[in-house]
């Protein structure tokens, strides 16, 4: 099979892994080598699905001995198969990198023969890139669940990031859809990777060098909507993974039945893309805004996030008694809870208010999303909107426009004339 | 009114601004001339020195250096007004990010940083051979004057390759030793093909998922104005059309 045909098959097969991150690693270029990483990831292109191309994302092969129903590459799928020689992946990576198409390589694989054999093949590519080509760009390798600790440790030496995909939040879902996988085995692999990272950090601390083991940490991914598990179950699992294994990211992939879907899932409806989006927003609140998973999910209808409003706004509406918050006095952790106010703007507000009393106009110039924030804040000047907070029909304000009671229309348009928003 | 002729670079502005601020010349009385010349103060005579060494708050120089690359002559006046206000009105002004002047300068600096980031992302090298030597040449069209700030990145990353990055706003050349700059050129000076591009386009086509079309999300990060310099962008209309038909 010629290289172009292989590339078409094995890039197509790799696109279901959502991660394309290339940030968080630092490596200087070797004198005669090529490539470096400087901490900030770069998205070199974007495809019309809105996703970035930062890494050359490939499977080494899409042949797989496992039969996970949600996966297009499962054993029983009728998809075309191919397999790269390690050398071909090395060549493509270097050729692409030299033309500034990519930050590096994200290499995954179907499981061939055994977990160890597959992992060995992935490591071989990374090793060739680092040692022979003196490649200093970013490498993300799949950590194959069940691969030996030695192989994972070798992988971590060459890779900037490792990821073992959890796929499902509970064992019951795996039993139904991926009978050869166990949470236990996947989590053991995560634990091995974490051990590698921790050991490298300890050693580096002792001799004052930089750690050389998956500098950009580990991540994972799970499929949303192929099983019955609710967002509450998913987010509680994500939080547990963040805490136990210090993951950098959990990725969520909305299931949609495609040409080669397993008959068992063929009748499953397509997961709304908004569900995936809301999970990412909730995940963001857990990682950066000091929310606990249960705070985001307590009191949700059917355990799933509201598709119509973002989880922070939904939380604030459920906890109206905590508002309004005075932006000139409130603690940072409380500011972070105001809908429409991001982490960066919270930092700005804390810095500004040492010298200046913050008014609504200040928030507007900081690009705060006033259409959401204005209902929840007290500023140094008069904020007419905040008085709506105590009305029983307050939540109706955030219903989609079409179903908003017409009674409010004159009032809201008067408000939008003031703020230019809504 | 004082008409200031100065070299239109950060350093040119800085030298002029330093003299003006030491004499406490109010920004309302300064016109930053659009002709490039050596520093020259015309019109009303500048007062003697009022403040010997004005205190410039930390962070301002870095911010102004970025803003100085912004493609709008109004930046020079804004930079001076902020400098003046910091020295004579409020040394903490920069911390008040909602102040209209601070806000504008930060937005300019942010636009420049974004332009540099997109520069790093969207340069596409094409390999050519010249006297048996390999050289990688790219054509890029930055929005702001970012060639000098953006290109050291490529020297760090591709230090073992010879390369030239050509743009209408200036060119950068790396000979595996030094980074040098030359005036802007036209696009026809850049090579028009590369043997690896077929593979790159094939990859772009294959990694795209037609089941989740989000063209606005793409355009937000890959602005249409960059499409003409990106080889893969020729595929975009066709991929969108095919995905819509499938749906």
XYZ file of C-alpha atoms in Angstrom:
669
model
C 0.000 0.000 0.000
C 1.406 3.391 -0.867
C 2.136 5.987 1.786
C -0.655 8.338 0.743
C -3.302 5.667 1.127
C -1.944 4.753 4.563
C -1.913 8.389 5.616
C -5.539 8.835 4.533
C -6.703 5.761 6.465
C -4.654 6.271 9.605
C -5.321 10.009 9.960
C -9.012 9.384 9.423
C -8.892 6.699 12.116
C -7.114 9.006 14.572
C -9.578 11.883 14.531
C -11.749 10.502 17.313
C -9.088 11.334 19.865
C -9.994 14.931 20.689
C -6.746 16.031 22.314
C -4.484 18.196 20.235
C -2.781 20.081 23.055
C 0.883 20.951 22.600
C 1.447 23.213 25.590
C 3.144 22.773 28.919
C 6.476 21.349 27.824
C 9.904 22.965 27.630
C 12.721 21.563 25.581
C 15.633 23.373 23.983
C 16.751 22.405 20.519
C 19.867 20.255 20.405
C 22.751 21.866 18.552
C 22.365 19.873 15.354
C 18.808 18.909 16.029
C 15.474 20.247 14.952
C 12.596 21.543 16.999
C 11.879 22.793 20.487
C 8.974 23.453 22.808
C 8.560 26.751 24.647
C 5.576 26.118 26.877
C 2.885 27.709 24.778
C 1.061 25.427 22.397
C 0.512 26.555 18.823
C -2.449 25.671 16.641
C -1.051 25.622 13.124
C -4.320 25.215 11.331
C -8.035 24.636 11.836
C -10.353 22.289 9.972
C -14.008 23.203 9.229
C -15.099 21.196 12.295
C -13.592 24.021 14.369
C -10.820 21.808 15.685
C -7.219 22.839 15.661
C -4.325 21.050 14.036
C -1.410 21.303 16.369
C 0.012 17.815 16.095
C 0.271 15.234 13.355
C -2.320 12.884 14.811
C -1.986 9.318 13.559
C -2.632 5.737 14.457
C 0.316 3.451 13.874
C -2.299 0.918 12.806
C -6.081 0.745 12.978
C -6.007 -3.038 13.202
C -7.309 -3.907 16.654
C -7.871 -7.119 18.600
C -10.442 -5.425 20.844
C -14.101 -4.943 20.034
C -15.347 -1.771 21.747
C -18.766 -0.947 20.260
C -18.316 2.852 20.226
C -15.015 2.644 18.332
C -14.798 2.724 14.557
C -11.616 0.630 14.631
C -13.027 -2.267 16.667
C -12.298 -5.796 15.456
C -15.756 -6.329 13.948
C -15.848 -3.039 12.011
C -15.781 -3.137 8.213
C -13.446 -0.135 7.941
C -10.352 -0.261 5.664
C -7.182 -1.209 7.544
C -3.590 -0.095 7.228
C -0.348 -0.110 9.165
C 2.561 2.326 9.073
C 6.150 1.255 9.366
C 7.675 3.226 12.264
C 10.103 4.772 9.763
C 7.227 6.211 7.715
C 5.801 8.007 10.732
C 9.235 9.409 11.565
C 9.651 10.714 8.014
C 6.199 12.351 7.895
C 6.725 13.986 11.280
C 10.070 15.501 10.314
C 8.878 16.600 6.857
C 5.775 18.274 8.307
C 7.665 19.823 11.184
C 10.321 21.388 8.955
C 7.596 23.169 7.001
C 6.019 24.496 10.206
C 2.774 22.588 9.701
C 2.839 21.050 13.186
C 4.202 21.236 16.730
C 4.890 17.524 16.793
C 3.337 14.079 16.786
C 0.386 12.482 18.558
C 0.724 8.751 18.002
C -1.852 6.208 19.030
C -2.611 2.710 17.825
C -5.080 -0.110 17.671
C -4.038 -3.024 19.844
C -2.020 -5.558 17.878
C -0.893 -8.859 19.440
C -0.690 -7.502 22.980
C -0.618 -4.313 25.014
C 3.161 -4.617 25.409
C 3.858 -5.244 21.742
C 1.736 -2.234 20.774
C 3.408 -0.001 23.329
C 6.842 -1.147 22.102
C 5.974 -0.041 18.570
C 4.867 3.411 19.774
C 7.997 3.801 21.864
C 10.164 2.829 18.905
C 8.841 5.742 16.850
C 9.373 8.233 19.673
C 12.841 6.878 20.391
C 13.896 7.168 16.746
C 12.633 10.729 16.593
C 14.451 11.785 19.746
C 17.700 9.841 19.426
C 18.392 9.564 15.720
C 16.660 12.655 14.365
C 17.355 14.742 17.474
C 13.790 15.915 17.296
C 12.920 18.457 19.982
C 9.251 19.024 19.104
C 6.248 17.803 21.028
C 5.380 14.110 21.282
C 2.125 12.751 22.694
C 1.999 8.969 22.969
C -0.936 6.803 23.832
C -0.308 4.826 27.017
C -1.760 1.431 26.207
C -3.717 0.141 29.212
C -2.030 -2.934 30.583
C 1.410 -2.202 29.096
C 4.299 -2.986 31.423
C 5.640 -0.350 33.771
C 9.068 -0.536 32.103
C 7.613 0.295 28.712
C 5.531 3.142 30.122
C 8.626 4.525 31.822
C 10.538 4.373 28.560
C 7.653 6.082 26.767
C 7.619 8.846 29.366
C 11.313 9.491 28.765
C 10.649 10.414 25.125
C 7.120 11.784 25.298
C 5.864 15.165 26.469
C 2.456 13.747 27.210
C 0.995 10.291 27.779
C -2.677 9.458 27.770
C -4.615 6.331 28.654
C -8.255 6.694 27.686
C -10.775 5.840 30.375
C -13.553 5.658 27.709
C -16.441 5.201 30.193
C -17.067 6.608 33.682
C -18.142 3.332 35.309
C -17.302 -0.362 34.903
C -20.942 -1.199 34.130
C -20.671 0.863 30.906
C -17.411 -0.817 29.923
C -18.950 -4.243 30.552
C -21.716 -3.359 28.141
C -19.677 -1.658 25.411
C -16.016 -2.571 25.814
C -16.005 -5.999 27.423
C -12.224 -6.437 27.146
C -11.496 -3.285 29.137
C -11.528 -2.736 32.867
C -11.387 0.565 34.742
C -8.922 -1.059 37.057
C -6.406 -1.815 34.304
C -6.759 1.652 32.782
C -6.339 3.315 36.165
C -3.321 1.149 36.979
C -1.733 2.499 33.814
C -2.537 6.059 34.907
C -1.008 5.293 38.290
C 2.184 4.015 36.599
C 2.428 7.183 34.523
C 1.880 9.321 37.605
C 4.603 7.371 39.418
C 6.969 8.069 36.515
C 6.188 11.788 36.583
C 6.561 12.021 40.359
C 9.862 10.122 40.387
C 11.311 12.326 37.652
C 10.222 15.450 39.515
C 11.786 14.248 42.766
C 15.054 13.410 41.056
C 15.121 16.734 39.262
C 14.494 18.561 42.523
C 17.403 16.753 44.147
C 19.991 17.532 41.469
C 18.461 20.819 40.330
C 17.877 19.689 36.744
C 14.666 19.670 34.718
C 12.534 16.545 34.869
C 12.445 14.511 31.675
C 9.295 12.506 31.926
C 6.057 13.539 30.248
C 6.632 17.213 31.076
C 3.151 18.086 29.859
C 1.564 15.466 32.112
C -1.124 12.949 31.278
C -4.659 13.266 29.983
C -7.566 10.984 29.191
C -10.773 10.881 27.178
C -14.242 9.467 27.594
C -17.109 8.904 25.208
C -20.324 10.733 26.059
C -23.752 9.471 25.114
C -22.930 5.903 24.053
C -23.848 4.691 27.552
C -26.620 5.802 29.892
C -24.340 7.482 32.425
C -25.425 11.013 33.294
C -23.299 14.153 33.375
C -23.322 13.887 37.166
C -21.647 10.469 36.984
C -19.213 11.663 34.297
C -18.136 14.818 36.145
C -17.749 13.039 39.439
C -15.482 10.515 37.686
C -13.515 13.324 36.027
C -12.994 15.039 39.370
C -11.804 11.789 40.932
C -9.318 11.298 38.068
C -8.001 14.855 38.450
C -7.476 14.295 42.140
C -6.044 10.782 42.068
C -3.769 10.985 39.051
C -3.204 14.730 38.742
C -4.407 14.603 35.127
C -3.935 17.774 33.111
C -7.106 17.296 31.117
C -10.101 15.059 30.650
C -11.497 15.192 27.108
C -15.133 14.484 26.306
C -16.154 13.048 22.958
C -19.813 13.116 21.936
C -20.872 9.806 20.476
C -22.462 9.897 17.046
C -23.463 6.821 15.058
C -21.557 6.706 11.766
C -21.244 4.418 8.789
C -19.294 1.775 10.646
C -21.087 1.882 13.980
C -21.693 -1.346 15.836
C -25.277 -2.620 15.311
C -25.733 -2.473 19.088
C -25.385 1.314 18.987
C -26.812 2.000 15.528
C -30.132 3.171 16.976
C -28.588 5.399 19.621
C -29.375 9.019 18.817
C -26.520 11.367 18.043
C -25.339 13.021 21.273
C -26.128 16.757 21.058
C -22.858 18.636 20.490
C -24.076 21.058 23.165
C -23.886 18.301 25.770
C -20.186 17.863 25.051
C -19.744 21.652 25.182
C -21.485 21.936 28.570
C -19.286 19.147 29.958
C -16.192 21.075 28.902
C -17.580 24.200 30.587
C -18.329 22.289 33.790
C -14.884 20.660 33.664
C -13.384 24.139 33.331
C -15.272 25.302 36.440
C -13.878 22.356 38.382
C -10.305 22.939 37.256
C -10.100 26.739 37.332
C -12.970 28.247 39.285
C -12.864 26.343 42.563
C -16.109 24.453 41.985
C -16.541 20.927 43.310
C -18.176 18.547 40.838
C -21.198 18.079 43.115
C -21.770 21.842 43.237
C -22.077 21.933 39.468
C -24.376 18.905 39.345
C -26.508 19.081 42.540
C -30.174 19.638 41.765
C -29.872 18.975 38.037
C -32.846 17.614 36.184
C -32.154 13.930 35.458
C -28.525 14.455 36.500
C -27.649 16.149 33.215
C -26.380 19.689 32.655
C -28.830 22.248 31.296
C -28.288 22.470 27.540
C -29.799 25.966 27.407
C -27.547 27.755 29.850
C -23.952 27.421 30.892
C -23.318 25.574 34.158
C -22.042 28.647 35.999
C -25.170 30.646 35.235
C -27.327 27.656 36.124
C -25.498 27.325 39.444
C -25.917 31.029 40.204
C -29.643 30.881 39.514
C -29.926 27.915 41.889
C -27.947 29.851 44.514
C -29.472 33.284 44.234
C -29.251 33.757 47.997
C -25.465 34.223 47.644
C -25.926 37.212 45.317
C -25.601 40.053 44.575
C -21.835 40.169 45.020
C -20.117 43.516 45.529
C -17.253 43.600 43.008
C -15.453 46.229 45.087
C -15.327 44.109 48.250
C -15.957 40.425 47.568
C -13.268 37.775 47.975
C -11.596 36.409 44.867
C -13.274 33.028 45.288
C -16.693 34.682 45.331
C -15.878 36.868 42.304
C -15.048 33.675 40.423
C -18.627 32.530 40.966
C -20.206 35.490 39.155
C -21.622 34.436 35.770
C -19.968 36.216 32.862
C -16.753 36.887 34.777
C -13.659 34.925 33.778
C -10.489 34.132 35.720
C -8.455 36.830 34.001
C -11.066 39.509 34.667
C -11.296 38.488 38.303
C -7.535 39.069 38.589
C -7.939 42.440 36.881
C -10.754 43.502 39.194
C -8.742 42.593 42.284
C -5.876 44.695 40.985
C -8.004 47.656 39.854
C -9.986 48.033 43.047
C -6.910 48.810 45.094
C -6.802 52.158 43.299
C -10.212 52.760 41.814
C -13.885 52.107 42.637
C -15.312 49.811 39.992
C -18.438 50.889 38.114
C -20.514 49.166 35.455
C -18.612 51.019 32.722
C -15.346 49.529 34.016
C -16.795 46.041 33.684
C -17.947 46.833 30.149
C -14.452 48.012 29.160
C -12.949 44.844 30.628
C -15.221 42.938 28.243
C -17.110 41.247 31.044
C -20.182 39.502 29.620
C -22.606 41.987 31.143
C -25.660 40.274 29.706
C -25.034 37.583 32.309
C -23.057 39.410 35.009
C -25.229 42.493 35.487
C -27.975 40.640 37.338
C -25.573 39.445 39.997
C -23.267 42.357 40.876
C -23.193 45.490 42.985
C -20.933 48.212 41.597
C -19.924 51.654 42.831
C -22.632 53.198 40.685
C -26.309 52.353 40.405
C -27.007 48.972 38.810
C -30.750 48.839 38.084
C -30.710 45.194 37.005
C -29.637 43.700 40.280
C -33.069 44.319 41.819
C -34.561 41.637 39.584
C -32.641 38.985 41.483
C -35.278 38.578 44.221
C -38.265 38.249 41.946
C -39.796 34.810 41.707
C -39.731 34.894 37.915
C -35.995 35.742 37.784
C -35.000 32.409 36.143
C -37.361 33.206 33.246
C -34.990 35.984 32.186
C -32.575 33.353 30.937
C -34.977 31.303 28.907
C -34.318 31.405 25.190
C -35.759 34.530 23.644
C -38.622 32.907 21.788
C -40.289 31.647 24.953
C -39.588 34.697 27.084
C -42.878 36.166 28.407
C -43.801 39.191 26.358
C -44.516 41.121 29.556
C -40.762 41.590 29.963
C -40.014 42.716 26.459
C -40.368 46.501 26.952
C -38.397 46.286 30.178
C -35.527 44.238 28.778
C -35.163 46.346 25.672
C -34.927 49.435 27.885
C -32.121 47.697 29.742
C -30.329 46.669 26.617
C -30.442 50.296 25.515
C -28.370 51.137 28.580
C -25.840 48.357 28.405
C -25.898 47.549 24.745
C -26.301 43.897 25.597
C -28.752 41.074 26.263
C 1.921 72.945 19.642
C 5.048 70.880 19.170
C 5.540 68.893 16.017
C 7.736 65.842 16.731
C 9.522 64.191 13.826
C 10.971 60.873 14.908
C 12.059 57.519 13.600
C 8.922 55.354 13.629
C 10.258 52.613 15.854
C 9.864 51.970 19.536
C 13.368 53.308 20.171
C 12.710 56.419 18.071
C 9.536 57.132 19.988
C 11.176 56.384 23.335
C 14.002 58.868 22.785
C 11.593 61.600 21.770
C 9.119 60.788 24.532
C 11.862 60.838 27.142
C 12.848 64.407 26.217
C 9.245 65.563 26.139
C 8.286 64.033 29.456
C 11.342 65.429 31.214
C 10.153 68.864 30.159
C 6.600 68.028 31.243
C 5.149 68.749 27.812
C 1.455 67.969 27.991
C 0.260 65.367 25.459
C -2.375 67.805 24.155
C 0.466 69.982 22.877
C 2.284 67.258 20.943
C 1.767 66.190 17.355
C 3.562 62.984 16.370
C 4.492 63.663 12.753
C 3.823 60.941 10.242
C 6.958 61.669 8.156
C 9.944 59.643 9.178
C 12.902 61.826 10.086
C 15.445 62.215 12.806
C 14.148 63.474 16.114
C 13.288 67.093 15.737
C 11.120 69.366 17.787
C 9.426 72.093 15.834
C 7.163 74.937 16.861
C 6.981 76.163 20.434
C 10.220 75.972 22.346
C 10.392 73.051 24.778
C 10.682 74.086 28.453
C 13.790 73.309 30.436
C 14.021 70.058 32.374
C 11.229 69.764 34.923
C 11.758 66.171 36.096
C 15.301 64.911 35.812
C 14.645 61.184 35.795
C 10.935 60.489 35.493
C 9.880 57.261 37.137
C 8.537 54.844 34.542
C 6.437 52.149 36.211
C 7.531 48.559 35.528
C 5.610 46.827 32.794
C 5.009 49.947 30.736
C 8.056 49.580 28.500
C 7.195 45.998 27.642
C 3.598 46.948 26.887
C 4.636 49.946 24.777
C 7.189 47.853 22.866
C 4.391 45.553 21.752
C 1.934 48.381 21.057
C 4.615 50.105 18.932
C 4.202 47.283 16.367
C 0.495 48.062 15.992
C -0.433 49.234 12.513
C -2.041 52.584 13.399
C -0.248 55.900 13.737
C -2.505 56.876 16.675
C -0.490 54.527 18.893
C 2.381 57.055 19.327
C 0.075 59.678 20.786
C -1.649 57.156 23.024
C 1.674 55.806 24.281
C 2.871 59.310 25.137
C -0.371 60.255 26.865
C -0.107 57.156 29.043
C 3.519 57.838 29.829
C 2.684 61.410 30.805
C -0.290 60.395 32.927
C 1.803 57.826 34.769
C 4.561 60.275 35.554
C 2.400 63.266 36.479
C -0.997 61.910 37.501
C -0.969 58.347 38.771
C 1.941 55.932 39.041
C -0.512 53.042 39.405
C -2.411 53.832 36.239
C -1.442 50.606 34.428
C -3.088 48.546 37.157
C -6.398 50.224 36.358
C -7.064 48.139 33.271
C -10.533 49.588 32.847
C -9.166 53.111 32.299
C -10.028 53.973 28.671
C -6.414 54.814 27.694
C -4.953 51.770 29.453
C -7.656 49.647 27.934
C -6.832 50.868 24.408
C -3.099 50.352 24.789
C -3.605 46.875 26.189
C -5.895 46.009 23.309
C -3.228 47.169 20.846
C -0.551 45.127 22.611
C -2.905 42.152 22.683
C -3.587 42.440 18.954
C 0.164 42.488 18.337
C 0.736 39.451 20.550
C -2.011 37.636 18.690
C -0.450 38.631 15.378
C 2.894 37.223 16.541
C 1.193 34.037 17.670
C -0.535 33.665 14.289
C 2.812 34.413 12.618
C 4.334 31.442 14.459
C 1.335 29.317 13.510
C 0.721 30.209 9.874
C 4.161 30.458 8.306
C 4.456 27.622 5.777
C 7.952 26.836 4.584
C 8.632 25.600 1.066
C 11.839 23.763 0.395
C 14.023 24.970 -2.460
C 17.536 24.110 -3.540
C 20.032 26.822 -4.217
C 23.669 26.010 -5.141
C 23.235 22.494 -3.756
C 22.048 23.911 -0.488
C 18.633 23.410 0.994
C 16.753 26.541 1.952
C 13.243 26.890 3.347
C 11.301 29.922 2.185
C 7.925 31.146 3.439
C 5.465 33.830 2.435
C 3.370 35.350 5.204
C 1.185 38.459 5.555
C 1.198 39.774 9.118
C -1.436 42.320 10.116
C 0.994 44.419 12.176
C 4.732 45.249 12.067
C 5.738 42.020 13.755
C 8.537 40.589 11.579
C 11.344 41.497 14.012
C 9.494 40.361 17.119
C 8.095 37.148 15.651
C 11.041 35.664 13.769
C 13.618 34.889 16.530
C 11.228 32.054 17.421
C 11.968 30.391 14.064
C 15.705 30.739 14.574
C 15.446 28.954 17.919
C 13.283 26.196 16.506
C 14.785 25.707 13.053
C 18.334 26.766 13.866
C 19.828 23.938 11.797
C 17.976 24.983 8.608
C 18.578 27.943 6.320
C 15.371 29.922 5.990
C 13.861 33.153 4.741
C 10.467 34.489 5.729
C 9.161 37.001 3.198
C 6.370 39.452 3.974
C 5.149 42.780 2.554
C 6.142 44.426 5.856
C 9.751 43.145 5.901
C 11.737 39.922 5.518
C 13.815 37.832 7.909
C 16.729 35.593 6.909
C 18.545 32.921 8.922
C 21.810 31.380 7.680
C 22.234 29.030 10.685
C 24.205 31.780 12.354
C 22.565 35.189 12.236
C 19.077 36.544 11.857
C 19.011 39.504 9.480
C 16.214 41.698 8.202
C 15.501 43.308 4.848
C 12.650 45.426 3.413
C 9.329 43.906 2.396
C 8.882 42.235 -1.009
C 6.074 41.058 -3.255
C 4.619 37.595 -3.128
C 6.035 36.608 -6.522
C 9.471 36.364 -4.887
C 8.381 33.337 -2.839
C 8.349 29.771 -4.192
C 4.939 28.437 -5.197
C 5.159 24.729 -4.397
C 6.736 22.054 -2.225
C 6.788 18.273 -2.601
C 5.398 17.666 0.901
C 2.281 19.789 0.429
C 0.349 16.911 -1.191
C 0.758 14.923 2.000
C -0.167 17.914 4.149
C -3.369 18.533 2.185
C -4.228 14.854 2.366
C -3.720 14.925 6.108
C -5.894 18.050 6.468
C -8.661 16.414 4.470
C -8.464 13.147 6.441
C -8.332 14.564 9.969
C -11.424 16.726 9.337
C -14.614 15.263 10.798
C -17.517 16.113 8.443
C -20.053 15.016 11.079
C -19.349 18.077 13.200
C -19.229 21.060 10.910
C -18.445 24.277 12.832
C -17.309 26.786 10.275
C -17.659 29.822 12.533
C -15.433 28.274 15.168
C -12.863 27.644 12.445
C -13.061 31.175 11.034
C -12.636 32.711 14.466
C -9.213 31.131 14.834
C -8.299 30.865 11.170
C -9.428 34.268 9.879
C -10.293 34.335 6.200
C -7.615 36.976 5.609
C -4.961 34.306 6.230
C -6.414 31.780 3.799
C -4.542 33.000 0.721
C -1.166 32.203 2.313
C -2.090 28.760 3.649
C -1.800 25.890 1.143
C -4.421 23.765 2.937
C -7.050 26.543 2.805
C -7.853 25.773 -0.851
C -9.644 22.662 0.448
C -11.965 24.482 2.844
C -14.893 25.361 0.509
C -14.926 21.866 -0.960
C -14.828 20.141 2.448
C -17.680 22.299 3.756
C -19.789 21.613 0.678
C -19.254 17.852 0.879
C -20.057 17.812 4.615
C -23.324 19.719 4.054
C -24.387 17.328 1.308
C -23.753 14.357 3.581
C -25.830 15.780 6.398
